[in-house]
CSV table of C-alpha atoms in Angstrom, one decimal:
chain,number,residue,atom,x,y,z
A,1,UNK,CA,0.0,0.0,0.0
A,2,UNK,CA,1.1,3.4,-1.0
A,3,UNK,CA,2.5,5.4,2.0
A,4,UNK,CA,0.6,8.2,1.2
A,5,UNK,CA,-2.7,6.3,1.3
A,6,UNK,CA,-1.8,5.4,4.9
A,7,UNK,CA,-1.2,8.9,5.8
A,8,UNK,CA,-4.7,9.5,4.4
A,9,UNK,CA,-6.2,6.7,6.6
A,10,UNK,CA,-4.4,7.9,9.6
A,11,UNK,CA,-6.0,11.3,9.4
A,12,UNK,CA,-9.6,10.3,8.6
A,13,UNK,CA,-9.1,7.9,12.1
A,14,UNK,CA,-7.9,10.8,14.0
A,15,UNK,CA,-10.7,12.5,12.5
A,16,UNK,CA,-13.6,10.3,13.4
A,17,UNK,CA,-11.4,9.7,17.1
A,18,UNK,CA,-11.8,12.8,17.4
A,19,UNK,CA,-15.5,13.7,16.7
A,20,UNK,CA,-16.6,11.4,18.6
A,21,UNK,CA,-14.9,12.9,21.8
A,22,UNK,CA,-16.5,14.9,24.7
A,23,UNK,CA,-15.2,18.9,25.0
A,24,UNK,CA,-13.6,17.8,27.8
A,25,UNK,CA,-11.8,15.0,27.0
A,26,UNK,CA,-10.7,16.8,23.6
A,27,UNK,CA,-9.0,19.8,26.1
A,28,UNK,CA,-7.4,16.7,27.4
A,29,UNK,CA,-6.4,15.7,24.2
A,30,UNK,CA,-4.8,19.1,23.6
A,31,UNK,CA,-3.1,19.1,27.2
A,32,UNK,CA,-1.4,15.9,26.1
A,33,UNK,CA,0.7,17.6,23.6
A,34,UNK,CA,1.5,20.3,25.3
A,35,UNK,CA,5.5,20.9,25.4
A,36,UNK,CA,5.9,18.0,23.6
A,37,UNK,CA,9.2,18.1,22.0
A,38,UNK,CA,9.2,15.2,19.6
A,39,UNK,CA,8.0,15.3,16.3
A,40,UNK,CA,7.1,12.7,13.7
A,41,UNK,CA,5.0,12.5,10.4
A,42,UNK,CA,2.0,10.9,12.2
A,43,UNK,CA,2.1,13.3,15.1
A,44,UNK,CA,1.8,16.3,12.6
A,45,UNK,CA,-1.5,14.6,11.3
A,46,UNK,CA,-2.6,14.1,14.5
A,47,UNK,CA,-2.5,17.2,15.4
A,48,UNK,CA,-3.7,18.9,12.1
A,49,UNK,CA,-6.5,16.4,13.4
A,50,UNK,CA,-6.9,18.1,16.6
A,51,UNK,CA,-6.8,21.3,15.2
A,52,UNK,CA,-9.2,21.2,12.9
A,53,UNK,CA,-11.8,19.4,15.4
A,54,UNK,CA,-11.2,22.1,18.1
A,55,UNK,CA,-12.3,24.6,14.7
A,56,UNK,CA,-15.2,22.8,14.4
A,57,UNK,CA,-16.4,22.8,18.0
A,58,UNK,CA,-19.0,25.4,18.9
A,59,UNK,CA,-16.4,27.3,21.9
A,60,UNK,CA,-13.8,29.7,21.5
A,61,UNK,CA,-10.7,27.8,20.8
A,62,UNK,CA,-8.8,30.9,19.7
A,63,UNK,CA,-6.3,31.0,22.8
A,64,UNK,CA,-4.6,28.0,20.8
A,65,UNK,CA,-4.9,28.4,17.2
A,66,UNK,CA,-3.4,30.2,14.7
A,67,UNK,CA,-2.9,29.8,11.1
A,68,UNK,CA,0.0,27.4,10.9
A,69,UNK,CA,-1.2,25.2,13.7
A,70,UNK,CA,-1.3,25.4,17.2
A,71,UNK,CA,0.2,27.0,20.5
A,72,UNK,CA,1.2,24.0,22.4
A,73,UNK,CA,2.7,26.5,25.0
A,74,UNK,CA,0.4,26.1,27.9
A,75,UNK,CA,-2.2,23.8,29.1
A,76,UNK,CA,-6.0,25.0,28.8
A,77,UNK,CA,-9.5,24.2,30.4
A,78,UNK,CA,-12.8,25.1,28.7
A,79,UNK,CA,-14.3,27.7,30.7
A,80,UNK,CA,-18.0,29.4,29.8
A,81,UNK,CA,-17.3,27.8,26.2
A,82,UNK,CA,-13.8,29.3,25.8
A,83,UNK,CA,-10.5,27.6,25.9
A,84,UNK,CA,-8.4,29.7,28.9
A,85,UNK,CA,-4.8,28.8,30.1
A,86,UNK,CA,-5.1,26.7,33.0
């Protein structure tokens, strides 16, 4: 199988993982990865992934996205539908 089609399949599973999660347990997602130093192919799609899911939730995710990607500076809690540093 072509590489690239596994990529592919990768990020429709973090995509439906990810759906399927709570707010909560997405934030927890997020936390995860903050400071995270090590970097891979399949953690970039995961977290394209996770980025893209915290777009499409209905809170403020602002505090941790920006056009590239995302802060993975400080840890966050969803607070009144808002992502805040924790």
């Amino acid at each position: 199988m072509d590489y690239e089609v596994l990529l592919q399949e990768q990020a429709l599973l973090f995509q439906h993982e990810f759906s399927r999660l709570a707010d909560d347990e997405l934030v927890h997602r997020f936390n995860k990865q903050v400071r995270c130093l090590g970097g891979n192919t399949i953690r970039k799609i995961y977290l394209e992934a996770l980025r893209e899911e915290l777009r499409r939730r209905n809170f403020d995710s602002s505090i941790v996205l920006n056009k590239c990607g995302l802060r993975l500076h400080h840890k966050v809690k969803l607070q009144n539908q808002r992502l805040v540093y924790a």
